């Protein structure tokens, strides 16, 4: 058997530990009086910058209608097959609207492709990262959960216009 | 054969062929919008411009005849430049509608814009606006902004449907399509224009916005709307048929199909009144039962009749395999030669284009099988008469709604002691039945049918049933089918508990003590081919995707 050797032989002071403990405690006491970096989540919430990719949401215009025209491109591009869109016909000028729009949040990987491909700026990544479910059905978000008023999404939309 | 040079290679052509046709036969597609192989040449889209040496200007390949010794370039610098310019012209006033346009994904303009376009627009002015939702007829929706004025639809109505209904009005960039005053686009073939319209200007109202084309699978099959048997593709998403489109077969339907076939022949497959699982009558009511339970119920009832008291009705709606099994069951299990089927002629249906008065898809096949395999002693009318005067007490009906629109037959059927049915949907006849077996619809099974002209063609399953698995049984699969799990709502489409009629009959035979073991329709066909002369030497591979003619002369072809 080969003889196992330490990488570094400890000297006497290191072997008795006491100076090392003192050094460690000194650091602890010093840090106690410095400003804090951690957050007390969930009492205190983290508000991400506009570049953050939280759950994808649908843009709701001021008149309450969705922007989406149900073209299905987000559904096609989604690498995780999270999105299902069923188009329907409407009398409005845009002709087409999503009769059903569902994102399976268990499938979504927050890649942002849907946002990137959308020709209507109708689906964007939000700042919402709080996603927890107790069963699979709850994880499928329909239009009710997905539609978010455009005024709450302006930060992200401006970010996209600048960088996309 | 004369020859000319195409892109440096010498190719042969038939005298009278244009450059585009000769190139197509050789396997080179010259881009085109307005040219269509079975319409007259119009030469208006200009995208097929090619360079011919010694000619001063570029020429359009669709109307220039190929000539001996010609030297043609389809990819030279001048050609590509001209093509890009034509594409730019076509796109100037074309709306950015792709996200809301049903054609997206199968649009020629989209494809060519990728292949031959420069990739960006130099046009910053306001585009010309026209009407967006114009109903031209009962099924066809027109979007004037998308139209590229190729005139295919106009020529189709004139030349194929033989019913001129459309025309251009206005000039220049205001040009648009209208129906003639007082006319509607209501010819029985109108929806073919939605297939040949190279853009999304004409769309099918019935299919409008139902799905994007890339979400569906397409299965090659045939239409069951009449005895023409037009070749079609069945488009399915989430195990539901959403549309049918014609498939090219020069011997049967060319490029076309009729609107009845396209609109009315698939909805019953998706309908809510499908027979789902076997049903047995108990205390006067049809109740759902297990397969084995229904088999033994049917058999024990059948056994209580003498063989002279039992008759069979096959169906020209069912496949050859189904009818052959029924005939075999009658002959070797029961020992009866009383077999017939109900013919359906509709004198107002046929025309000189595709539609036939005989509105059942497999009349000829059923007739050949019954006549040559069994030589029936009683035909359809004879059987009804024998039921009426009490000689026949038990009837086995396969895939036929006898009582539909016929109260006389309905009355006769009530005289039966036993009525066993294989049915696709619940109907007036199943309401009288004692045992109902759920039959797979034409889109849920393999099989063959013989059209009026003696061409035998294949049906292929496009919709999965409980016992037919999309992946394991080699059915067409879309991307969604490939990756869906049973947790995904978009992959939970309804699968019915139905089986091909031949399978049901073979199982009944086995319960009656005569083992019939076929694991697939192909095996049934093999046996049929071995025992009926007309089908000798045929198999599924030989029939292939476009069918083959059987050795049989149809008596005085009916319309
Ligand atoms: S973020 Fe990515 S994974 Fe999530 S829905 Fe959009 S495309 Fe699909
Ligand atoms: S890409 Fe945009 S417009 Fe198209 S379906 Fe998705 S959200 Fe709607
Ligand atoms: S509607 Fe379609 S087929 Fe008819 S002229 Fe316009 S582009 Fe051509
Ligand atoms: S002509 Fe007959 S077979 Fe052809 S599409 Fe019409 S109904 Fe179907």
mmCIF file with all atom_site columns, C-alpha atoms in Angstrom, chain B residues 120-284:
data_model
loop_
_atom_site.group_PDB
_atom_site.id
_atom_site.type_symbol
_atom_site.label_atom_id
_atom_site.label_alt_id
_atom_site.label_comp_id
_atom_site.label_asym_id
_atom_site.label_entity_id
_atom_site.label_seq_id
_atom_site.pdbx_PDB_ins_code
_atom_site.Cartn_x
_atom_site.Cartn_y
_atom_site.Cartn_z
_atom_site.occupancy
_atom_site.B_iso_or_equiv
_atom_site.pdbx_formal_charge
_atom_site.auth_seq_id
_atom_site.auth_comp_id
_atom_site.auth_asym_id
_atom_site.auth_atom_id
_atom_site.pdbx_PDB_model_num
ATOM 1   C CA . UNK B 1 120 ? -35.602 43.158 -45.715 1.00 0.00 ? 120 UNK B CA 1
ATOM 2   C CA . UNK B 1 121 ? -38.008 45.694 -47.089 1.00 0.00 ? 121 UNK B CA 1
ATOM 3   C CA . UNK B 1 122 ? -37.035 48.995 -48.680 1.00 0.00 ? 122 UNK B CA 1
ATOM 4   C CA . UNK B 1 123 ? -40.665 50.057 -48.748 1.00 0.00 ? 123 UNK B CA 1
ATOM 5   C CA . UNK B 1 124 ? -41.450 52.542 -46.004 1.00 0.00 ? 124 UNK B CA 1
ATOM 6   C CA . UNK B 1 125 ? -44.621 54.031 -47.465 1.00 0.00 ? 125 UNK B CA 1
ATOM 7   C CA . UNK B 1 126 ? -48.139 53.088 -46.377 1.00 0.00 ? 126 UNK B CA 1
ATOM 8   C CA . UNK B 1 127 ? -49.317 49.825 -47.921 1.00 0.00 ? 127 UNK B CA 1
ATOM 9   C CA . UNK B 1 128 ? -52.490 49.702 -50.000 1.00 0.00 ? 128 UNK B CA 1
ATOM 10  C CA . UNK B 1 129 ? -55.441 48.614 -47.879 1.00 0.00 ? 129 UNK B CA 1
ATOM 11  C CA . UNK B 1 130 ? -58.249 46.402 -49.137 1.00 0.00 ? 130 UNK B CA 1
ATOM 12  C CA . UNK B 1 131 ? -61.076 44.332 -47.699 1.00 0.00 ? 131 UNK B CA 1
ATOM 13  C CA . UNK B 1 132 ? -59.975 41.724 -45.200 1.00 0.00 ? 132 UNK B CA 1
ATOM 14  C CA . UNK B 1 133 ? -62.875 39.369 -44.570 1.00 0.00 ? 133 UNK B CA 1
ATOM 15  C CA . UNK B 1 134 ? -64.987 38.764 -47.630 1.00 0.00 ? 134 UNK B CA 1
ATOM 16  C CA . UNK B 1 135 ? -67.152 35.678 -47.869 1.00 0.00 ? 135 UNK B CA 1
ATOM 17  C CA . UNK B 1 136 ? -67.050 34.595 -51.488 1.00 0.00 ? 136 UNK B CA 1
ATOM 18  C CA . UNK B 1 137 ? -69.319 31.609 -50.976 1.00 0.00 ? 137 UNK B CA 1
ATOM 19  C CA . UNK B 1 138 ? -70.492 29.209 -48.301 1.00 0.00 ? 138 UNK B CA 1
ATOM 20  C CA . UNK B 1 139 ? -66.998 27.951 -47.501 1.00 0.00 ? 139 UNK B CA 1
ATOM 21  C CA . UNK B 1 140 ? -64.400 30.263 -48.972 1.00 0.00 ? 140 UNK B CA 1
ATOM 22  C CA . UNK B 1 141 ? -63.147 33.357 -47.166 1.00 0.00 ? 141 UNK B CA 1
ATOM 23  C CA . UNK B 1 142 ? -61.196 35.971 -49.134 1.00 0.00 ? 142 UNK B CA 1
ATOM 24  C CA . UNK B 1 143 ? -58.622 38.436 -47.862 1.00 0.00 ? 143 UNK B CA 1
ATOM 25  C CA . UNK B 1 144 ? -57.962 40.947 -50.623 1.00 0.00 ? 144 UNK B CA 1
ATOM 26  C CA . UNK B 1 145 ? -54.781 42.355 -49.119 1.00 0.00 ? 145 UNK B CA 1
ATOM 27  C CA . UNK B 1 146 ? -53.048 38.995 -49.229 1.00 0.00 ? 146 UNK B CA 1
ATOM 28  C CA . UNK B 1 147 ? -53.939 38.216 -52.845 1.00 0.00 ? 147 UNK B CA 1
ATOM 29  C CA . UNK B 1 148 ? -51.015 38.345 -55.264 1.00 0.00 ? 148 UNK B CA 1
ATOM 30  C CA . UNK B 1 149 ? -53.321 38.293 -58.310 1.00 0.00 ? 149 UNK B CA 1
ATOM 31  C CA . UNK B 1 150 ? -52.034 35.040 -59.712 1.00 0.00 ? 150 UNK B CA 1
ATOM 32  C CA . UNK B 1 151 ? -55.509 34.174 -61.114 1.00 0.00 ? 151 UNK B CA 1
ATOM 33  C CA . UNK B 1 152 ? -55.256 30.504 -60.186 1.00 0.00 ? 152 UNK B CA 1
ATOM 34  C CA . UNK B 1 153 ? -58.655 30.655 -58.462 1.00 0.00 ? 153 UNK B CA 1
ATOM 35  C CA . UNK B 1 154 ? -60.275 32.279 -61.486 1.00 0.00 ? 154 UNK B CA 1
ATOM 36  C CA . UNK B 1 155 ? -58.823 29.704 -63.837 1.00 0.00 ? 155 UNK B CA 1
ATOM 37  C CA . UNK B 1 156 ? -59.819 26.881 -61.501 1.00 0.00 ? 156 UNK B CA 1
ATOM 38  C CA . UNK B 1 157 ? -63.461 27.924 -61.495 1.00 0.00 ? 157 UNK B CA 1
ATOM 39  C CA . UNK B 1 158 ? -63.495 28.254 -65.257 1.00 0.00 ? 158 UNK B CA 1
ATOM 40  C CA . UNK B 1 159 ? -61.478 25.235 -66.258 1.00 0.00 ? 159 UNK B CA 1
ATOM 41  C CA . UNK B 1 160 ? -61.908 22.606 -63.568 1.00 0.00 ? 160 UNK B CA 1
ATOM 42  C CA . UNK B 1 161 ? -65.179 23.422 -61.799 1.00 0.00 ? 161 UNK B CA 1
ATOM 43  C CA . UNK B 1 162 ? -66.593 24.600 -65.160 1.00 0.00 ? 162 UNK B CA 1
ATOM 44  C CA . UNK B 1 163 ? -68.450 27.366 -63.391 1.00 0.00 ? 163 UNK B CA 1
ATOM 45  C CA . UNK B 1 164 ? -66.932 30.825 -63.984 1.00 0.00 ? 164 UNK B CA 1
ATOM 46  C CA . UNK B 1 165 ? -67.670 32.777 -60.834 1.00 0.00 ? 165 UNK B CA 1
ATOM 47  C CA . UNK B 1 166 ? -64.636 34.915 -60.116 1.00 0.00 ? 166 UNK B CA 1
ATOM 48  C CA . UNK B 1 167 ? -62.962 37.788 -61.894 1.00 0.00 ? 167 UNK B CA 1
ATOM 49  C CA . UNK B 1 168 ? -60.479 40.587 -61.361 1.00 0.00 ? 168 UNK B CA 1
ATOM 50  C CA . UNK B 1 169 ? -61.738 44.142 -61.027 1.00 0.00 ? 169 UNK B CA 1
ATOM 51  C CA . UNK B 1 170 ? -59.781 47.430 -60.800 1.00 0.00 ? 170 UNK B CA 1
ATOM 52  C CA . UNK B 1 171 ? -56.229 47.883 -62.042 1.00 0.00 ? 171 UNK B CA 1
ATOM 53  C CA . UNK B 1 172 ? -52.660 48.224 -60.818 1.00 0.00 ? 172 UNK B CA 1
ATOM 54  C CA . UNK B 1 173 ? -52.205 47.930 -57.074 1.00 0.00 ? 173 UNK B CA 1
ATOM 55  C CA . UNK B 1 174 ? -55.969 48.259 -56.518 1.00 0.00 ? 174 UNK B CA 1
ATOM 56  C CA . UNK B 1 175 ? -56.724 45.060 -58.374 1.00 0.00 ? 175 UNK B CA 1
ATOM 57  C CA . UNK B 1 176 ? -58.854 42.611 -56.464 1.00 0.00 ? 176 UNK B CA 1
ATOM 58  C CA . UNK B 1 177 ? -61.052 39.564 -56.911 1.00 0.00 ? 177 UNK B CA 1
ATOM 59  C CA . UNK B 1 178 ? -64.856 39.589 -56.816 1.00 0.00 ? 178 UNK B CA 1
ATOM 60  C CA . UNK B 1 179 ? -67.595 37.204 -57.760 1.00 0.00 ? 179 UNK B CA 1
ATOM 61  C CA . UNK B 1 180 ? -69.662 38.172 -60.803 1.00 0.00 ? 180 UNK B CA 1
ATOM 62  C CA . UNK B 1 181 ? -72.705 40.284 -59.902 1.00 0.00 ? 181 UNK B CA 1
ATOM 63  C CA . UNK B 1 182 ? -75.396 38.082 -58.430 1.00 0.00 ? 182 UNK B CA 1
ATOM 64  C CA . UNK B 1 183 ? -73.039 35.105 -58.273 1.00 0.00 ? 183 UNK B CA 1
ATOM 65  C CA . UNK B 1 184 ? -71.623 33.301 -55.284 1.00 0.00 ? 184 UNK B CA 1
ATOM 66  C CA . UNK B 1 185 ? -68.610 31.077 -55.234 1.00 0.00 ? 185 UNK B CA 1
ATOM 67  C CA . UNK B 1 186 ? -70.704 28.043 -54.514 1.00 0.00 ? 186 UNK B CA 1
ATOM 68  C CA . UNK B 1 187 ? -69.559 25.431 -57.011 1.00 0.00 ? 187 UNK B CA 1
ATOM 69  C CA . UNK B 1 188 ? -69.179 22.003 -55.404 1.00 0.00 ? 188 UNK B CA 1
ATOM 70  C CA . UNK B 1 189 ? -65.388 22.183 -55.760 1.00 0.00 ? 189 UNK B CA 1
ATOM 71  C CA . UNK B 1 190 ? -64.829 25.696 -54.412 1.00 0.00 ? 190 UNK B CA 1
ATOM 72  C CA . UNK B 1 191 ? -62.509 24.711 -51.583 1.00 0.00 ? 191 UNK B CA 1
ATOM 73  C CA . UNK B 1 192 ? -59.838 23.477 -53.968 1.00 0.00 ? 192 UNK B CA 1
ATOM 74  C CA . UNK B 1 193 ? -59.033 27.119 -54.558 1.00 0.00 ? 193 UNK B CA 1
ATOM 75  C CA . UNK B 1 194 ? -57.882 27.358 -50.948 1.00 0.00 ? 194 UNK B CA 1
ATOM 76  C CA . UNK B 1 195 ? -55.317 24.650 -51.700 1.00 0.00 ? 195 UNK B CA 1
ATOM 77  C CA . UNK B 1 196 ? -54.013 26.164 -54.901 1.00 0.00 ? 196 UNK B CA 1
ATOM 78  C CA . UNK B 1 197 ? -54.086 29.775 -53.752 1.00 0.00 ? 197 UNK B CA 1
ATOM 79  C CA . UNK B 1 198 ? -50.339 30.194 -53.226 1.00 0.00 ? 198 UNK B CA 1
ATOM 80  C CA . UNK B 1 199 ? -50.942 32.612 -50.355 1.00 0.00 ? 199 UNK B CA 1
ATOM 81  C CA . UNK B 1 200 ? -53.531 32.877 -47.599 1.00 0.00 ? 200 UNK B CA 1
ATOM 82  C CA . UNK B 1 201 ? -55.938 35.003 -49.605 1.00 0.00 ? 201 UNK B CA 1
ATOM 83  C CA . UNK B 1 202 ? -58.455 32.193 -49.864 1.00 0.00 ? 202 UNK B CA 1
ATOM 84  C CA . UNK B 1 203 ? -59.022 30.168 -46.738 1.00 0.00 ? 203 UNK B CA 1
ATOM 85  C CA . UNK B 1 204 ? -61.329 27.386 -45.682 1.00 0.00 ? 204 UNK B CA 1
ATOM 86  C CA . UNK B 1 205 ? -63.988 28.700 -43.315 1.00 0.00 ? 205 UNK B CA 1
ATOM 87  C CA . UNK B 1 206 ? -64.539 25.294 -41.846 1.00 0.00 ? 206 UNK B CA 1
ATOM 88  C CA . UNK B 1 207 ? -60.908 24.988 -40.793 1.00 0.00 ? 207 UNK B CA 1
ATOM 89  C CA . UNK B 1 208 ? -60.275 28.673 -40.127 1.00 0.00 ? 208 UNK B CA 1
ATOM 90  C CA . UNK B 1 209 ? -57.991 29.207 -37.106 1.00 0.00 ? 209 UNK B CA 1
ATOM 91  C CA . UNK B 1 210 ? -58.515 25.650 -35.858 1.00 0.00 ? 210 UNK B CA 1
ATOM 92  C CA . UNK B 1 211 ? -54.813 24.811 -35.832 1.00 0.00 ? 211 UNK B CA 1
ATOM 93  C CA . UNK B 1 212 ? -51.469 25.770 -37.252 1.00 0.00 ? 212 UNK B CA 1
ATOM 94  C CA . UNK B 1 213 ? -50.349 23.420 -39.972 1.00 0.00 ? 213 UNK B CA 1
ATOM 95  C CA . UNK B 1 214 ? -47.210 22.332 -38.158 1.00 0.00 ? 214 UNK B CA 1
ATOM 96  C CA . UNK B 1 215 ? -49.165 21.099 -35.155 1.00 0.00 ? 215 UNK B CA 1
ATOM 97  C CA . UNK B 1 216 ? -50.952 18.372 -37.113 1.00 0.00 ? 216 UNK B CA 1
ATOM 98  C CA . UNK B 1 217 ? -49.971 15.012 -38.509 1.00 0.00 ? 217 UNK B CA 1
ATOM 99  C CA . UNK B 1 218 ? -50.992 14.109 -42.048 1.00 0.00 ? 218 UNK B CA 1
ATOM 100 C CA . UNK B 1 219 ? -52.028 10.583 -43.016 1.00 0.00 ? 219 UNK B CA 1
ATOM 101 C CA . UNK B 1 220 ? -52.430 9.453  -46.602 1.00 0.00 ? 220 UNK B CA 1
ATOM 102 C CA . UNK B 1 221 ? -55.854 7.895  -47.073 1.00 0.00 ? 221 UNK B CA 1
ATOM 103 C CA . UNK B 1 222 ? -58.929 8.126  -49.270 1.00 0.00 ? 222 UNK B CA 1
ATOM 104 C CA . UNK B 1 223 ? -62.226 9.997  -49.111 1.00 0.00 ? 223 UNK B CA 1
ATOM 105 C CA . UNK B 1 224 ? -65.269 7.884  -48.311 1.00 0.00 ? 224 UNK B CA 1
ATOM 106 C CA . UNK B 1 225 ? -67.825 10.377 -49.560 1.00 0.00 ? 225 UNK B CA 1
ATOM 107 C CA . UNK B 1 226 ? -68.610 8.594  -52.834 1.00 0.00 ? 226 UNK B CA 1
ATOM 108 C CA . UNK B 1 227 ? -67.390 5.813  -55.076 1.00 0.00 ? 227 UNK B CA 1
ATOM 109 C CA . UNK B 1 228 ? -64.667 7.998  -56.628 1.00 0.00 ? 228 UNK B CA 1
ATOM 110 C CA . UNK B 1 229 ? -62.448 7.523  -53.604 1.00 0.00 ? 229 UNK B CA 1
ATOM 111 C CA . UNK B 1 230 ? -60.455 10.729 -53.991 1.00 0.00 ? 230 UNK B CA 1
ATOM 112 C CA . UNK B 1 231 ? -56.989 10.478 -52.487 1.00 0.00 ? 231 UNK B CA 1
ATOM 113 C CA . UNK B 1 232 ? -56.683 12.622 -49.403 1.00 0.00 ? 232 UNK B CA 1
ATOM 114 C CA . UNK B 1 233 ? -54.608 13.499 -46.445 1.00 0.00 ? 233 UNK B CA 1
ATOM 115 C CA . UNK B 1 234 ? -56.200 13.406 -43.018 1.00 0.00 ? 234 UNK B CA 1
ATOM 116 C CA . UNK B 1 235 ? -54.899 16.135 -40.721 1.00 0.00 ? 235 UNK B CA 1
ATOM 117 C CA . UNK B 1 236 ? -55.049 15.305 -37.037 1.00 0.00 ? 236 UNK B CA 1
ATOM 118 C CA . UNK B 1 237 ? -54.112 17.148 -33.880 1.00 0.00 ? 237 UNK B CA 1
ATOM 119 C CA . UNK B 1 238 ? -54.639 15.735 -30.434 1.00 0.00 ? 238 UNK B CA 1
ATOM 120 C CA . UNK B 1 239 ? -56.338 12.691 -31.950 1.00 0.00 ? 239 UNK B CA 1
ATOM 121 C CA . UNK B 1 240 ? -59.026 14.804 -33.575 1.00 0.00 ? 240 UNK B CA 1
ATOM 122 C CA . UNK B 1 241 ? -59.490 15.199 -37.329 1.00 0.00 ? 241 UNK B CA 1
ATOM 123 C CA . UNK B 1 242 ? -59.384 18.881 -38.217 1.00 0.00 ? 242 UNK B CA 1
ATOM 124 C CA . UNK B 1 243 ? -59.330 18.906 -42.000 1.00 0.00 ? 243 UNK B CA 1
ATOM 125 C CA . UNK B 1 244 ? -59.006 16.816 -45.136 1.00 0.00 ? 244 UNK B CA 1
ATOM 126 C CA . UNK B 1 245 ? -57.009 17.905 -48.155 1.00 0.00 ? 245 UNK B CA 1
ATOM 127 C CA . UNK B 1 246 ? -56.743 16.273 -51.582 1.00 0.00 ? 246 UNK B CA 1
ATOM 128 C CA . UNK B 1 247 ? -53.646 14.317 -52.565 1.00 0.00 ? 247 UNK B CA 1
ATOM 129 C CA . UNK B 1 248 ? -52.472 14.014 -56.153 1.00 0.00 ? 248 UNK B CA 1
ATOM 130 C CA . UNK B 1 249 ? -53.443 10.856 -57.997 1.00 0.00 ? 249 UNK B CA 1
ATOM 131 C CA . UNK B 1 250 ? -53.679 11.228 -61.773 1.00 0.00 ? 250 UNK B CA 1
ATOM 132 C CA . UNK B 1 251 ? -55.800 8.086  -62.163 1.00 0.00 ? 251 UNK B CA 1
ATOM 133 C CA . UNK B 1 252 ? -58.445 8.951  -59.598 1.00 0.00 ? 252 UNK B CA 1
ATOM 134 C CA . UNK B 1 253 ? -58.860 12.595 -58.680 1.00 0.00 ? 253 UNK B CA 1
ATOM 135 C CA . UNK B 1 254 ? -55.976 14.593 -60.103 1.00 0.00 ? 254 UNK B CA 1
ATOM 136 C CA . UNK B 1 255 ? -55.253 17.371 -57.619 1.00 0.00 ? 255 UNK B CA 1
ATOM 137 C CA . UNK B 1 256 ? -58.810 17.864 -56.454 1.00 0.00 ? 256 UNK B CA 1
ATOM 138 C CA . UNK B 1 257 ? -61.652 16.748 -54.211 1.00 0.00 ? 257 UNK B CA 1
ATOM 139 C CA . UNK B 1 258 ? -65.198 18.019 -53.778 1.00 0.00 ? 258 UNK B CA 1
ATOM 140 C CA . UNK B 1 259 ? -66.463 20.201 -50.931 1.00 0.00 ? 259 UNK B CA 1
ATOM 141 C CA . UNK B 1 260 ? -68.842 17.534 -49.682 1.00 0.00 ? 260 UNK B CA 1
ATOM 142 C CA . UNK B 1 261 ? -65.966 15.101 -49.296 1.00 0.00 ? 261 UNK B CA 1
ATOM 143 C CA . UNK B 1 262 ? -63.829 17.707 -47.599 1.00 0.00 ? 262 UNK B CA 1
ATOM 144 C CA . UNK B 1 263 ? -66.398 19.052 -45.162 1.00 0.00 ? 263 UNK B CA 1
ATOM 145 C CA . UNK B 1 264 ? -68.939 16.338 -44.455 1.00 0.00 ? 264 UNK B CA 1
ATOM 146 C CA . UNK B 1 265 ? -67.049 13.067 -44.337 1.00 0.00 ? 265 UNK B CA 1
ATOM 147 C CA . UNK B 1 266 ? -65.013 13.331 -41.155 1.00 0.00 ? 266 UNK B CA 1
ATOM 148 C CA . UNK B 1 267 ? -67.120 15.007 -38.503 1.00 0.00 ? 267 UNK B CA 1
ATOM 149 C CA . UNK B 1 268 ? -68.853 11.810 -37.457 1.00 0.00 ? 268 UNK B CA 1
ATOM 150 C CA . UNK B 1 269 ? -65.463 10.440 -36.392 1.00 0.00 ? 269 UNK B CA 1
ATOM 151 C CA . UNK B 1 270 ? -65.101 13.242 -33.848 1.00 0.00 ? 270 UNK B CA 1
ATOM 152 C CA . UNK B 1 271 ? -68.788 13.246 -32.914 1.00 0.00 ? 271 UNK B CA 1
ATOM 153 C CA . UNK B 1 272 ? -70.176 12.707 -29.427 1.00 0.00 ? 272 UNK B CA 1
ATOM 154 C CA . UNK B 1 273 ? -72.563 9.977  -30.560 1.00 0.00 ? 273 UNK B CA 1
ATOM 155 C CA . UNK B 1 274 ? -69.792 7.478  -31.256 1.00 0.00 ? 274 UNK B CA 1
ATOM 156 C CA . UNK B 1 275 ? -70.391 3.982  -29.958 1.00 0.00 ? 275 UNK B CA 1
ATOM 157 C CA . UNK B 1 276 ? -67.715 3.774  -27.264 1.00 0.00 ? 276 UNK B CA 1
ATOM 158 C CA . UNK B 1 277 ? -67.310 0.211  -26.042 1.00 0.00 ? 277 UNK B CA 1
ATOM 159 C CA . UNK B 1 278 ? -69.682 -2.707 -26.682 1.00 0.00 ? 278 UNK B CA 1
ATOM 160 C CA . UNK B 1 279 ? -73.335 -2.382 -25.653 1.00 0.00 ? 279 UNK B CA 1
ATOM 161 C CA . UNK B 1 280 ? -75.813 -5.126 -24.778 1.00 0.00 ? 280 UNK B CA 1
ATOM 162 C CA . UNK B 1 281 ? -79.570 -4.807 -24.345 1.00 0.00 ? 281 UNK B CA 1
ATOM 163 C CA . UNK B 1 282 ? -80.688 -5.531 -20.790 1.00 0.00 ? 282 UNK B CA 1
ATOM 164 C CA . UNK B 1 283 ? -84.268 -5.025 -19.641 1.00 0.00 ? 283 UNK B CA 1
ATOM 165 C CA . UNK B 1 284 ? -85.042 -3.141 -22.814 1.00 0.00 ? 284 UNK B CA 1
#
